[in-house]
Amino acid sequence: MSNIVLQFSKNELSKVKEYYEKYITKVPPNSLFLAKINHVTVTAYKSGKVMFQGDHAQQEAEKWSAQSTGKSSSNRAKASVNEHNYQPPESLFTHAHIGTDEAGTGDYFGPITVSAVYVPEDKIQLLQSMGITDSKTLTDINIARLAKEIVQEKIPYTLLTLDNTRYNKLQKKGWNQGKMKAMLHQHAIQKLLAKIGQAPSHGILIDQFCQPSSYLKHIGQEGMKLEKNTFFMTKAESYSTSVAAASIIARAKFVKEMDQMSKQYGFTIPKGASSKVDEAAAYFIKKNGLDALSHVAKMHFANTDKALKYVKR
Ligand code: MN
């Protein structure tokens, strides 16, 4: 049984309450409500802390992970994120290595994209001088330009896209986002290793999105193994040029896919998972139906139910 805690702003917390309104079974002392849904117990507190308990706690919590402020209010959980035996050595950042990162995981619309990039030692400085840095700090236009420049420099990379149709199938099969991401990262790494052959590499750095033990469990379930010298680190794009380059390539592909989707359906499909996204999803359903939505959105996000409420109005 797992136990997940998410932290919400006041505004988001009221949305959470509204969502679980009809599943509320009681209001324990010091809490906002206790609801039971799909064998998951959801307990919300006035502080904005919401606890998900039960066998499917992870799946239930994932509906909200994009909306939560991401900070677990349990300090123990927070501190343990970087307490593991897979920390990269300082020397990795100045030597040739592979870095991986993904995009699209918190966005309701659009695919998940994952990239792995190998930056040879003599290209690290060049890429840094080009402005290769965390994609989150860059505009979409700069991301597209930088991605092109990375490719022009003949930097070896791989890029995988998990489209929404397959995403929703895997999700229904019981895969959580963590498992999808782990499998995508691992495939991207293995394809890149095959591509670079004997080129010198000091290791592989994964921009950490879950505990290494979970990553190992996920890929192990599908018969895959961690490569030698694999390291995990949060915010790795700020330290590793390889991870920064991977974040740009993954993000550029995600943006491109979103642009194509917008073109195909004749309106600007918004990124993220805000209330603006709920409205866009409602508009999409009215025009194309719920079935079509499953080819462009991550259906288990809370946005789907919110959009359906708009449609019924
Ligand atoms: Mn990342």
PDB file of C-alpha atoms and ligand atoms in Angstrom:
ATOM      1  CA  MET A   1       0.000   0.000   0.000  1.00  0.00           C
ATOM      2  CA  SER A   2       1.400   3.347  -0.884  1.00  0.00           C
ATOM      3  CA  ASN A   3       1.046   6.698   0.746  1.00  0.00           C
ATOM      4  CA  ILE A   4       1.489   9.889  -1.255  1.00  0.00           C
ATOM      5  CA  VAL A   5       1.275  13.462  -0.051  1.00  0.00           C
ATOM      6  CA  LEU A   6       0.792  16.435  -2.347  1.00  0.00           C
ATOM      7  CA  GLN A   7       0.794  20.091  -1.431  1.00  0.00           C
ATOM      8  CA  PHE A   8      -1.787  22.457  -2.989  1.00  0.00           C
ATOM      9  CA  SER A   9      -2.392  26.188  -2.997  1.00  0.00           C
ATOM     10  CA  LYS A  10      -5.661  27.425  -1.421  1.00  0.00           C
ATOM     11  CA  ASN A  11      -7.175  27.892  -4.851  1.00  0.00           C
ATOM     12  CA  GLU A  12      -6.253  24.436  -6.075  1.00  0.00           C
ATOM     13  CA  LEU A  13      -7.343  22.860  -2.795  1.00  0.00           C
ATOM     14  CA  SER A  14     -10.909  24.063  -3.320  1.00  0.00           C
ATOM     15  CA  LYS A  15     -10.835  22.429  -6.763  1.00  0.00           C
ATOM     16  CA  VAL A  16      -9.664  19.205  -5.155  1.00  0.00           C
ATOM     17  CA  LYS A  17     -12.526  19.389  -2.672  1.00  0.00           C
ATOM     18  CA  GLU A  18     -15.052  20.064  -5.414  1.00  0.00           C
ATOM     19  CA  TYR A  19     -13.753  17.070  -7.359  1.00  0.00           C
ATOM     20  CA  TYR A  20     -14.149  14.648  -4.433  1.00  0.00           C
ATOM     21  CA  GLU A  21     -17.362  16.235  -3.058  1.00  0.00           C
ATOM     22  CA  LYS A  22     -19.602  13.249  -3.752  1.00  0.00           C
ATOM     23  CA  TYR A  23     -17.081  10.745  -2.371  1.00  0.00           C
ATOM     24  CA  ILE A  24     -16.670  12.420   1.025  1.00  0.00           C
ATOM     25  CA  THR A  25     -17.467   9.926   3.790  1.00  0.00           C
ATOM     26  CA  LYS A  26     -16.522  11.971   6.829  1.00  0.00           C
ATOM     27  CA  VAL A  27     -14.648  14.983   8.165  1.00  0.00           C
ATOM     28  CA  PRO A  28     -12.119  13.800  10.739  1.00  0.00           C
ATOM     29  CA  PRO A  29     -10.905  16.354  13.309  1.00  0.00           C
ATOM     30  CA  ASN A  30      -8.321  18.807  11.939  1.00  0.00           C
ATOM     31  CA  SER A  31      -9.056  17.774   8.381  1.00  0.00           C
ATOM     32  CA  LEU A  32     -10.971  19.362   5.515  1.00  0.00           C
ATOM     33  CA  PHE A  33     -12.513  16.076   4.359  1.00  0.00           C
ATOM     34  CA  LEU A  34     -11.954  12.365   3.921  1.00  0.00           C
ATOM     35  CA  ALA A  35     -13.137  10.781   0.679  1.00  0.00           C
ATOM     36  CA  LYS A  36     -13.014   7.232  -0.626  1.00  0.00           C
ATOM     37  CA  ILE A  37     -12.698   6.607  -4.348  1.00  0.00           C
ATOM     38  CA  ASN A  38     -11.490   3.496  -6.238  1.00  0.00           C
ATOM     39  CA  HIS A  39     -10.221   1.968  -2.975  1.00  0.00           C
ATOM     40  CA  VAL A  40      -8.092   5.055  -2.333  1.00  0.00           C
ATOM     41  CA  THR A  41      -8.549   7.127   0.797  1.00  0.00           C
ATOM     42  CA  VAL A  42      -8.051  10.822   0.135  1.00  0.00           C
ATOM     43  CA  THR A  43      -7.578  12.992   3.204  1.00  0.00           C
ATOM     44  CA  ALA A  44      -7.284  16.747   2.727  1.00  0.00           C
ATOM     45  CA  TYR A  45      -6.072  19.245   5.312  1.00  0.00           C
ATOM     46  CA  LYS A  46      -6.632  22.973   5.554  1.00  0.00           C
ATOM     47  CA  SER A  47      -2.868  23.469   5.188  1.00  0.00           C
ATOM     48  CA  GLY A  48      -3.224  22.352   1.567  1.00  0.00           C
ATOM     49  CA  LYS A  49      -1.733  18.965   2.247  1.00  0.00           C
ATOM     50  CA  VAL A  50      -3.623  16.074   0.628  1.00  0.00           C
ATOM     51  CA  MET A  51      -2.803  12.469   1.433  1.00  0.00           C
ATOM     52  CA  PHE A  52      -3.585   9.556  -0.905  1.00  0.00           C
ATOM     53  CA  GLN A  53      -3.553   6.076   0.650  1.00  0.00           C
ATOM     54  CA  GLY A  54      -4.238   2.666  -0.818  1.00  0.00           C
ATOM     55  CA  ASP A  55      -3.136   0.293  -3.557  1.00  0.00           C
ATOM     56  CA  HIS A  56      -3.936   2.764  -6.335  1.00  0.00           C
ATOM     57  CA  ALA A  57      -2.828   5.859  -4.434  1.00  0.00           C
ATOM     58  CA  GLN A  58      -0.190   6.635  -7.030  1.00  0.00           C
ATOM     59  CA  GLN A  59      -2.691   6.651  -9.910  1.00  0.00           C
ATOM     60  CA  GLU A  60      -5.140   8.797  -7.985  1.00  0.00           C
ATOM     61  CA  ALA A  61      -2.421  11.261  -6.963  1.00  0.00           C
ATOM     62  CA  GLU A  62      -1.143  11.511 -10.514  1.00  0.00           C
ATOM     63  CA  LYS A  63      -4.413  13.095 -11.572  1.00  0.00           C
ATOM     64  CA  TRP A  64      -3.227  16.039  -9.523  1.00  0.00           C
ATOM     65  CA  SER A  65       0.531  16.002  -9.643  1.00  0.00           C
ATOM     66  CA  ALA A  66       0.610  18.697 -12.340  1.00  0.00           C
ATOM     67  CA  GLN A  67      -1.601  21.013 -10.291  1.00  0.00           C
ATOM     68  CA  SER A  68       0.058  20.536  -6.952  1.00  0.00           C
ATOM     69  CA  THR A  69       2.912  22.867  -6.083  1.00  0.00           C
ATOM     70  CA  GLY A  70       5.110  19.792  -6.226  1.00  0.00           C
ATOM     71  CA  LYS A  71       6.393  20.317  -2.742  1.00  0.00           C
ATOM     72  CA  SER A  72       5.597  17.527  -0.382  1.00  0.00           C
ATOM     73  CA  SER A  73       5.023  19.046   2.997  1.00  0.00           C
ATOM     74  CA  SER A  74       6.534  15.988   4.589  1.00  0.00           C
ATOM     75  CA  ASN A  75      10.123  17.055   5.139  1.00  0.00           C
ATOM     76  CA  ARG A  76      11.229  13.489   5.417  1.00  0.00           C
ATOM     77  CA  ALA A  77       9.972  12.720   1.913  1.00  0.00           C
ATOM     78  CA  LYS A  78      11.664  15.830   0.570  1.00  0.00           C
ATOM     79  CA  ALA A  79      15.042  15.191   2.155  1.00  0.00           C
ATOM     80  CA  SER A  80      15.149  11.602   0.962  1.00  0.00           C
ATOM     81  CA  VAL A  81      14.839  12.552  -2.723  1.00  0.00           C
ATOM     82  CA  ASN A  82      18.576  13.025  -3.092  1.00  0.00           C
ATOM     83  CA  GLU A  83      19.672  10.497  -0.501  1.00  0.00           C
ATOM     84  CA  HIS A  84      20.703   7.569  -2.650  1.00  0.00           C
ATOM     85  CA  ASN A  85      23.807   5.835  -3.931  1.00  0.00           C
ATOM     86  CA  TYR A  86      23.505   7.070  -7.506  1.00  0.00           C
ATOM     87  CA  GLN A  87      24.830  10.623  -7.110  1.00  0.00           C
ATOM     88  CA  PRO A  88      27.113  11.608  -9.997  1.00  0.00           C
ATOM     89  CA  PRO A  89      30.747  12.404  -9.175  1.00  0.00           C
ATOM     90  CA  GLU A  90      31.632  16.092  -9.655  1.00  0.00           C
ATOM     91  CA  SER A  91      34.064  15.111 -12.442  1.00  0.00           C
ATOM     92  CA  LEU A  92      31.216  13.844 -14.634  1.00  0.00           C
ATOM     93  CA  PHE A  93      30.111  17.360 -15.588  1.00  0.00           C
ATOM     94  CA  THR A  94      33.425  18.251 -17.261  1.00  0.00           C
ATOM     95  CA  HIS A  95      33.823  14.945 -19.107  1.00  0.00           C
ATOM     96  CA  ALA A  96      32.001  13.208 -21.955  1.00  0.00           C
ATOM     97  CA  HIS A  97      28.757  11.642 -20.766  1.00  0.00           C
ATOM     98  CA  ILE A  98      25.152  10.888 -21.679  1.00  0.00           C
ATOM     99  CA  GLY A  99      22.313  12.961 -20.224  1.00  0.00           C
ATOM    100  CA  THR A 100      18.562  12.358 -20.406  1.00  0.00           C
ATOM    101  CA  ASP A 101      15.456  14.453 -19.845  1.00  0.00           C
ATOM    102  CA  GLU A 102      11.763  14.524 -20.809  1.00  0.00           C
ATOM    103  CA  ALA A 103       8.970  16.965 -21.655  1.00  0.00           C
ATOM    104  CA  GLY A 104       5.179  16.949 -21.647  1.00  0.00           C
ATOM    105  CA  THR A 105       4.592  14.997 -18.445  1.00  0.00           C
ATOM    106  CA  GLY A 106       2.707  17.781 -16.651  1.00  0.00           C
ATOM    107  CA  ASP A 107       0.794  18.857 -19.748  1.00  0.00           C
ATOM    108  CA  TYR A 108      -2.738  17.558 -20.218  1.00  0.00           C
ATOM    109  CA  PHE A 109      -2.572  17.798 -24.002  1.00  0.00           C
ATOM    110  CA  GLY A 110       0.216  16.304 -26.040  1.00  0.00           C
ATOM    111  CA  PRO A 111       2.704  13.439 -25.878  1.00  0.00           C
ATOM    112  CA  ILE A 112       5.598  12.678 -23.568  1.00  0.00           C
ATOM    113  CA  THR A 113       8.946  13.153 -25.274  1.00  0.00           C
ATOM    114  CA  VAL A 114      12.262  11.855 -23.944  1.00  0.00           C
ATOM    115  CA  SER A 115      15.737  12.528 -25.253  1.00  0.00           C
ATOM    116  CA  ALA A 116      19.201  11.186 -24.477  1.00  0.00           C
ATOM    117  CA  VAL A 117      22.223  13.209 -25.624  1.00  0.00           C
ATOM    118  CA  TYR A 118      25.922  12.346 -25.708  1.00  0.00           C
ATOM    119  CA  VAL A 119      28.180  15.392 -25.546  1.00  0.00           C
ATOM    120  CA  PRO A 120      31.858  14.613 -26.269  1.00  0.00           C
ATOM    121  CA  GLU A 121      34.353  16.335 -24.022  1.00  0.00           C
ATOM    122  CA  ASP A 122      35.608  18.751 -26.680  1.00  0.00           C
ATOM    123  CA  LYS A 123      32.056  19.996 -27.339  1.00  0.00           C
ATOM    124  CA  ILE A 124      30.999  20.774 -23.771  1.00  0.00           C
ATOM    125  CA  GLN A 125      32.315  24.351 -23.802  1.00  0.00           C
ATOM    126  CA  LEU A 126      30.965  25.035 -27.269  1.00  0.00           C
ATOM    127  CA  LEU A 127      27.470  23.968 -26.237  1.00  0.00           C
ATOM    128  CA  GLN A 128      27.678  26.049 -23.074  1.00  0.00           C
ATOM    129  CA  SER A 129      28.724  29.108 -25.109  1.00  0.00           C
ATOM    130  CA  MET A 130      25.734  28.492 -27.432  1.00  0.00           C
ATOM    131  CA  GLY A 131      23.494  28.972 -24.396  1.00  0.00           C
ATOM    132  CA  ILE A 132      22.510  25.343 -23.876  1.00  0.00           C
ATOM    133  CA  THR A 133      20.863  25.504 -20.473  1.00  0.00           C
ATOM    134  CA  ASP A 134      17.712  24.356 -18.718  1.00  0.00           C
ATOM    135  CA  SER A 135      14.866  24.420 -21.260  1.00  0.00           C
ATOM    136  CA  LYS A 136      12.460  25.713 -18.600  1.00  0.00           C
ATOM    137  CA  THR A 137      14.223  29.083 -18.664  1.00  0.00           C
ATOM    138  CA  LEU A 138      14.028  29.380 -22.477  1.00  0.00           C
ATOM    139  CA  THR A 139      11.256  30.598 -24.775  1.00  0.00           C
ATOM    140  CA  ASP A 140       9.753  28.192 -27.320  1.00  0.00           C
ATOM    141  CA  ILE A 141      11.420  30.065 -30.186  1.00  0.00           C
ATOM    142  CA  ASN A 142      14.865  29.841 -28.598  1.00  0.00           C
ATOM    143  CA  ILE A 143      14.316  26.176 -27.820  1.00  0.00           C
ATOM    144  CA  ALA A 144      13.561  25.410 -31.472  1.00  0.00           C
ATOM    145  CA  ARG A 145      16.651  27.353 -32.591  1.00  0.00           C
ATOM    146  CA  LEU A 146      18.963  25.700 -30.035  1.00  0.00           C
ATOM    147  CA  ALA A 147      17.663  22.216 -30.835  1.00  0.00           C
ATOM    148  CA  LYS A 148      18.512  22.829 -34.483  1.00  0.00           C
ATOM    149  CA  GLU A 149      22.014  24.027 -33.545  1.00  0.00           C
ATOM    150  CA  ILE A 150      22.650  20.942 -31.397  1.00  0.00           C
ATOM    151  CA  VAL A 151      21.699  18.705 -34.323  1.00  0.00           C
ATOM    152  CA  GLN A 152      23.866  20.768 -36.709  1.00  0.00           C
ATOM    153  CA  GLU A 153      26.870  20.228 -34.422  1.00  0.00           C
ATOM    154  CA  LYS A 154      26.382  16.485 -35.052  1.00  0.00           C
ATOM    155  CA  ILE A 155      25.927  15.802 -31.342  1.00  0.00           C
ATOM    156  CA  PRO A 156      24.699  12.175 -31.047  1.00  0.00           C
ATOM    157  CA  TYR A 157      21.205  11.925 -29.576  1.00  0.00           C
ATOM    158  CA  THR A 158      18.050   9.838 -29.501  1.00  0.00           C
ATOM    159  CA  LEU A 159      14.477  11.094 -29.214  1.00  0.00           C
ATOM    160  CA  LEU A 160      11.374   9.077 -28.289  1.00  0.00           C
ATOM    161  CA  THR A 161       7.737  10.151 -28.369  1.00  0.00           C
ATOM    162  CA  LEU A 162       4.950   8.416 -26.475  1.00  0.00           C
ATOM    163  CA  ASP A 163       1.754   9.558 -28.192  1.00  0.00           C
ATOM    164  CA  ASN A 164      -1.492  10.025 -26.267  1.00  0.00           C
ATOM    165  CA  THR A 165      -3.211   6.952 -27.679  1.00  0.00           C
ATOM    166  CA  ARG A 166      -0.450   4.679 -26.386  1.00  0.00           C
ATOM    167  CA  TYR A 167      -0.115   6.683 -23.191  1.00  0.00           C
ATOM    168  CA  ASN A 168      -3.790   6.143 -22.347  1.00  0.00           C
ATOM    169  CA  LYS A 169      -3.564   2.434 -23.170  1.00  0.00           C
ATOM    170  CA  LEU A 170      -0.558   1.976 -20.881  1.00  0.00           C
ATOM    171  CA  GLN A 171      -2.233   4.012 -18.155  1.00  0.00           C
ATOM    172  CA  LYS A 172      -5.328   1.782 -18.329  1.00  0.00           C
ATOM    173  CA  LYS A 173      -3.045  -1.246 -18.179  1.00  0.00           C
ATOM    174  CA  GLY A 174      -1.877   0.014 -14.785  1.00  0.00           C
ATOM    175  CA  TRP A 175       1.328   1.790 -15.746  1.00  0.00           C
ATOM    176  CA  ASN A 176       1.870   5.008 -13.835  1.00  0.00           C
ATOM    177  CA  GLN A 177       3.686   7.950 -15.357  1.00  0.00           C
ATOM    178  CA  GLY A 178       6.840   7.008 -13.447  1.00  0.00           C
ATOM    179  CA  LYS A 179       6.983   3.667 -15.204  1.00  0.00           C
ATOM    180  CA  MET A 180       6.339   5.177 -18.632  1.00  0.00           C
ATOM    181  CA  LYS A 181       9.094   7.706 -18.073  1.00  0.00           C
ATOM    182  CA  ALA A 182      11.544   5.096 -16.758  1.00  0.00           C
ATOM    183  CA  MET A 183      10.973   2.883 -19.800  1.00  0.00           C
ATOM    184  CA  LEU A 184      11.343   5.803 -22.213  1.00  0.00           C
ATOM    185  CA  HIS A 185      14.548   7.046 -20.571  1.00  0.00           C
ATOM    186  CA  GLN A 186      16.023   3.545 -20.544  1.00  0.00           C
ATOM    187  CA  HIS A 187      15.150   2.902 -24.200  1.00  0.00           C
ATOM    188  CA  ALA A 188      16.576   6.280 -25.202  1.00  0.00           C
ATOM    189  CA  ILE A 189      19.813   5.448 -23.347  1.00  0.00           C
ATOM    190  CA  GLN A 190      20.180   2.004 -24.902  1.00  0.00           C
ATOM    191  CA  LYS A 191      19.555   3.302 -28.417  1.00  0.00           C
ATOM    192  CA  LEU A 192      22.127   6.049 -27.874  1.00  0.00           C
ATOM    193  CA  LEU A 193      24.735   3.622 -26.483  1.00  0.00           C
ATOM    194  CA  ALA A 194      24.329   1.524 -29.631  1.00  0.00           C
ATOM    195  CA  LYS A 195      24.760   4.675 -31.714  1.00  0.00           C
ATOM    196  CA  ILE A 196      27.949   5.958 -30.073  1.00  0.00           C
ATOM    197  CA  GLY A 197      29.647   2.546 -29.918  1.00  0.00           C
ATOM    198  CA  GLN A 198      33.134   2.813 -28.432  1.00  0.00           C
ATOM    199  CA  ALA A 199      33.151   6.596 -27.924  1.00  0.00           C
ATOM    200  CA  PRO A 200      34.562   7.451 -24.492  1.00  0.00           C
ATOM    201  CA  SER A 201      31.899   8.098 -21.868  1.00  0.00           C
ATOM    202  CA  HIS A 202      32.175   8.675 -18.149  1.00  0.00           C
ATOM    203  CA  GLY A 203      28.624   7.620 -17.488  1.00  0.00           C
ATOM    204  CA  ILE A 204      24.917   8.324 -17.860  1.00  0.00           C
ATOM    205  CA  LEU A 205      23.071  11.035 -15.950  1.00  0.00           C
ATOM    206  CA  ILE A 206      19.277  10.831 -15.685  1.00  0.00           C
ATOM    207  CA  ASP A 207      17.413  13.971 -14.667  1.00  0.00           C
ATOM    208  CA  GLN A 208      15.805  12.381 -11.630  1.00  0.00           C
ATOM    209  CA  PHE A 209      11.993  12.130 -11.599  1.00  0.00           C
ATOM    210  CA  CYS A 210      11.634   9.300  -9.077  1.00  0.00           C
ATOM    211  CA  GLN A 211      13.739   7.395  -6.589  1.00  0.00           C
ATOM    212  CA  PRO A 212      16.394   5.258  -8.308  1.00  0.00           C
ATOM    213  CA  SER A 213      14.904   2.228  -6.520  1.00  0.00           C
ATOM    214  CA  SER A 214      11.547   2.842  -8.276  1.00  0.00           C
ATOM    215  CA  TYR A 215      13.297   3.346 -11.602  1.00  0.00           C
ATOM    216  CA  LEU A 216      15.079   0.005 -11.130  1.00  0.00           C
ATOM    217  CA  LYS A 217      11.816  -1.690 -10.198  1.00  0.00           C
ATOM    218  CA  HIS A 218       9.984  -0.280 -13.242  1.00  0.00           C
ATOM    219  CA  ILE A 219      12.586  -1.270 -15.835  1.00  0.00           C
ATOM    220  CA  GLY A 220      13.199  -4.599 -14.083  1.00  0.00           C
ATOM    221  CA  GLN A 221       9.527  -5.507 -14.475  1.00  0.00           C
ATOM    222  CA  GLU A 222      10.004  -5.198 -18.243  1.00  0.00           C
ATOM    223  CA  GLY A 223      13.255  -7.170 -18.294  1.00  0.00           C
ATOM    224  CA  MET A 224      15.593  -4.189 -18.592  1.00  0.00           C
ATOM    225  CA  LYS A 225      18.704  -3.463 -16.536  1.00  0.00           C
ATOM    226  CA  LEU A 226      20.462  -0.286 -15.500  1.00  0.00           C
ATOM    227  CA  GLU A 227      23.604   0.401 -17.551  1.00  0.00           C
ATOM    228  CA  LYS A 228      26.958   0.680 -15.797  1.00  0.00           C
ATOM    229  CA  ASN A 229      27.741   4.126 -14.321  1.00  0.00           C
ATOM    230  CA  THR A 230      24.163   5.383 -14.384  1.00  0.00           C
ATOM    231  CA  PHE A 231      23.562   8.326 -12.065  1.00  0.00           C
ATOM    232  CA  PHE A 232      20.456  10.160 -10.891  1.00  0.00           C
ATOM    233  CA  MET A 233      20.215  13.788  -9.835  1.00  0.00           C
ATOM    234  CA  THR A 234      17.388  16.313  -9.529  1.00  0.00           C
ATOM    235  CA  LYS A 235      17.768  19.573 -11.494  1.00  0.00           C
ATOM    236  CA  ALA A 236      20.618  17.885 -13.380  1.00  0.00           C
ATOM    237  CA  GLU A 237      20.158  20.268 -16.334  1.00  0.00           C
ATOM    238  CA  SER A 238      21.755  23.019 -14.233  1.00  0.00           C
ATOM    239  CA  TYR A 239      24.967  20.994 -13.878  1.00  0.00           C
ATOM    240  CA  SER A 240      25.221  18.781 -16.941  1.00  0.00           C
ATOM    241  CA  THR A 241      25.398  20.141 -20.496  1.00  0.00           C
ATOM    242  CA  SER A 242      24.293  16.718 -21.763  1.00  0.00           C
ATOM    243  CA  VAL A 243      21.098  16.822 -19.667  1.00  0.00           C
ATOM    244  CA  ALA A 244      20.498  20.477 -20.649  1.00  0.00           C
ATOM    245  CA  ALA A 245      20.822  19.528 -24.332  1.00  0.00           C
ATOM    246  CA  ALA A 246      18.433  16.588 -23.791  1.00  0.00           C
ATOM    247  CA  SER A 247      15.922  18.894 -22.102  1.00  0.00           C
ATOM    248  CA  ILE A 248      16.033  21.229 -25.133  1.00  0.00           C
ATOM    249  CA  ILE A 249      15.654  18.455 -27.712  1.00  0.00           C
ATOM    250  CA  ALA A 250      12.775  16.835 -25.788  1.00  0.00           C
ATOM    251  CA  ARG A 251      11.017  20.183 -25.252  1.00  0.00           C
ATOM    252  CA  ALA A 252      11.485  21.272 -28.891  1.00  0.00           C
ATOM    253  CA  LYS A 253       9.815  18.059 -30.064  1.00  0.00           C
ATOM    254  CA  PHE A 254       6.950  18.495 -27.591  1.00  0.00           C
ATOM    255  CA  VAL A 255       6.349  22.077 -28.769  1.00  0.00           C
ATOM    256  CA  LYS A 256       6.433  20.922 -32.399  1.00  0.00           C
ATOM    257  CA  GLU A 257       3.878  18.184 -31.688  1.00  0.00           C
ATOM    258  CA  MET A 258       1.615  20.708 -29.948  1.00  0.00           C
ATOM    259  CA  ASP A 259       1.874  23.065 -32.938  1.00  0.00           C
ATOM    260  CA  GLN A 260       0.952  20.242 -35.323  1.00  0.00           C
ATOM    261  CA  MET A 261      -1.980  19.225 -33.127  1.00  0.00           C
ATOM    262  CA  SER A 262      -3.214  22.830 -33.035  1.00  0.00           C
ATOM    263  CA  LYS A 263      -2.984  23.021 -36.822  1.00  0.00           C
ATOM    264  CA  GLN A 264      -4.818  19.726 -37.256  1.00  0.00           C
ATOM    265  CA  TYR A 265      -7.729  20.744 -35.029  1.00  0.00           C
ATOM    266  CA  GLY A 266      -7.826  24.391 -36.058  1.00  0.00           C
ATOM    267  CA  PHE A 267      -7.332  26.067 -32.694  1.00  0.00           C
ATOM    268  CA  THR A 268      -4.459  26.750 -30.314  1.00  0.00           C
ATOM    269  CA  ILE A 269      -4.219  23.823 -27.933  1.00  0.00           C
ATOM    270  CA  PRO A 270      -2.811  25.159 -24.652  1.00  0.00           C
ATOM    271  CA  LYS A 271       0.088  23.650 -22.737  1.00  0.00           C
ATOM    272  CA  GLY A 272       0.025  22.896 -19.018  1.00  0.00           C
ATOM    273  CA  ALA A 273      -2.973  21.698 -16.999  1.00  0.00           C
ATOM    274  CA  SER A 274      -4.674  24.923 -15.860  1.00  0.00           C
ATOM    275  CA  SER A 275      -8.372  25.867 -16.016  1.00  0.00           C
ATOM    276  CA  LYS A 276      -7.658  27.320 -19.463  1.00  0.00           C
ATOM    277  CA  VAL A 277      -6.841  23.758 -20.459  1.00  0.00           C
ATOM    278  CA  ASP A 278     -10.193  22.516 -19.039  1.00  0.00           C
ATOM    279  CA  GLU A 279     -12.010  24.994 -21.294  1.00  0.00           C
ATOM    280  CA  ALA A 280      -9.974  23.981 -24.335  1.00  0.00           C
ATOM    281  CA  ALA A 281     -10.749  20.315 -23.596  1.00  0.00           C
ATOM    282  CA  ALA A 282     -14.478  21.111 -23.311  1.00  0.00           C
ATOM    283  CA  TYR A 283     -14.352  22.935 -26.652  1.00  0.00           C
ATOM    284  CA  PHE A 284     -12.502  19.972 -28.158  1.00  0.00           C
ATOM    285  CA  ILE A 285     -15.118  17.489 -26.876  1.00  0.00           C
ATOM    286  CA  LYS A 286     -17.995  19.556 -28.279  1.00  0.00           C
ATOM    287  CA  LYS A 287     -16.334  19.715 -31.685  1.00  0.00           C
ATOM    288  CA  ASN A 288     -14.741  16.271 -31.983  1.00  0.00           C
ATOM    289  CA  GLY A 289     -16.184  14.034 -29.259  1.00  0.00           C
ATOM    290  CA  LEU A 290     -14.673  12.357 -26.224  1.00  0.00           C
ATOM    291  CA  ASP A 291     -13.174   9.520 -28.251  1.00  0.00           C
ATOM    292  CA  ALA A 292     -11.038  11.893 -30.302  1.00  0.00           C
ATOM    293  CA  LEU A 293      -9.838  13.519 -27.087  1.00  0.00           C
ATOM    294  CA  SER A 294      -8.140  10.282 -26.058  1.00  0.00           C
ATOM    295  CA  HIS A 295      -5.793  10.691 -29.042  1.00  0.00           C
ATOM    296  CA  VAL A 296      -4.585  14.123 -27.951  1.00  0.00           C
ATOM    297  CA  ALA A 297      -4.800  14.221 -24.129  1.00  0.00           C
ATOM    298  CA  LYS A 298      -3.752  12.387 -20.976  1.00  0.00           C
ATOM    299  CA  MET A 299      -7.210  11.192 -20.038  1.00  0.00           C
ATOM    300  CA  HIS A 300      -6.608  10.322 -16.360  1.00  0.00           C
ATOM    301  CA  PHE A 301      -5.713  13.911 -15.460  1.00  0.00           C
ATOM    302  CA  ALA A 302      -8.434  15.715 -13.474  1.00  0.00           C
ATOM    303  CA  ASN A 303      -8.893  18.050 -16.472  1.00  0.00           C
ATOM    304  CA  THR A 304     -11.057  15.444 -18.242  1.00  0.00           C
ATOM    305  CA  ASP A 305     -13.774  15.470 -15.577  1.00  0.00           C
ATOM    306  CA  LYS A 306     -13.614  19.230 -15.269  1.00  0.00           C
ATOM    307  CA  ALA A 307     -14.004  19.574 -19.049  1.00  0.00           C
ATOM    308  CA  LEU A 308     -17.006  17.225 -19.032  1.00  0.00           C
ATOM    309  CA  LYS A 309     -18.665  19.469 -16.433  1.00  0.00           C
ATOM    310  CA  TYR A 310     -18.284  22.418 -18.816  1.00  0.00           C
ATOM    311  CA  VAL A 311     -19.768  20.388 -21.660  1.00  0.00           C
ATOM    312  CA  LYS A 312     -22.862  19.463 -19.622  1.00  0.00           C
ATOM    313  CA  ARG A 313     -23.610  23.098 -18.820  1.00  0.00           C
TER     314      ARG A 313
HETATM  315 MN    MN B   1      13.512  16.793 -16.039  1.00  0.00          MN
END
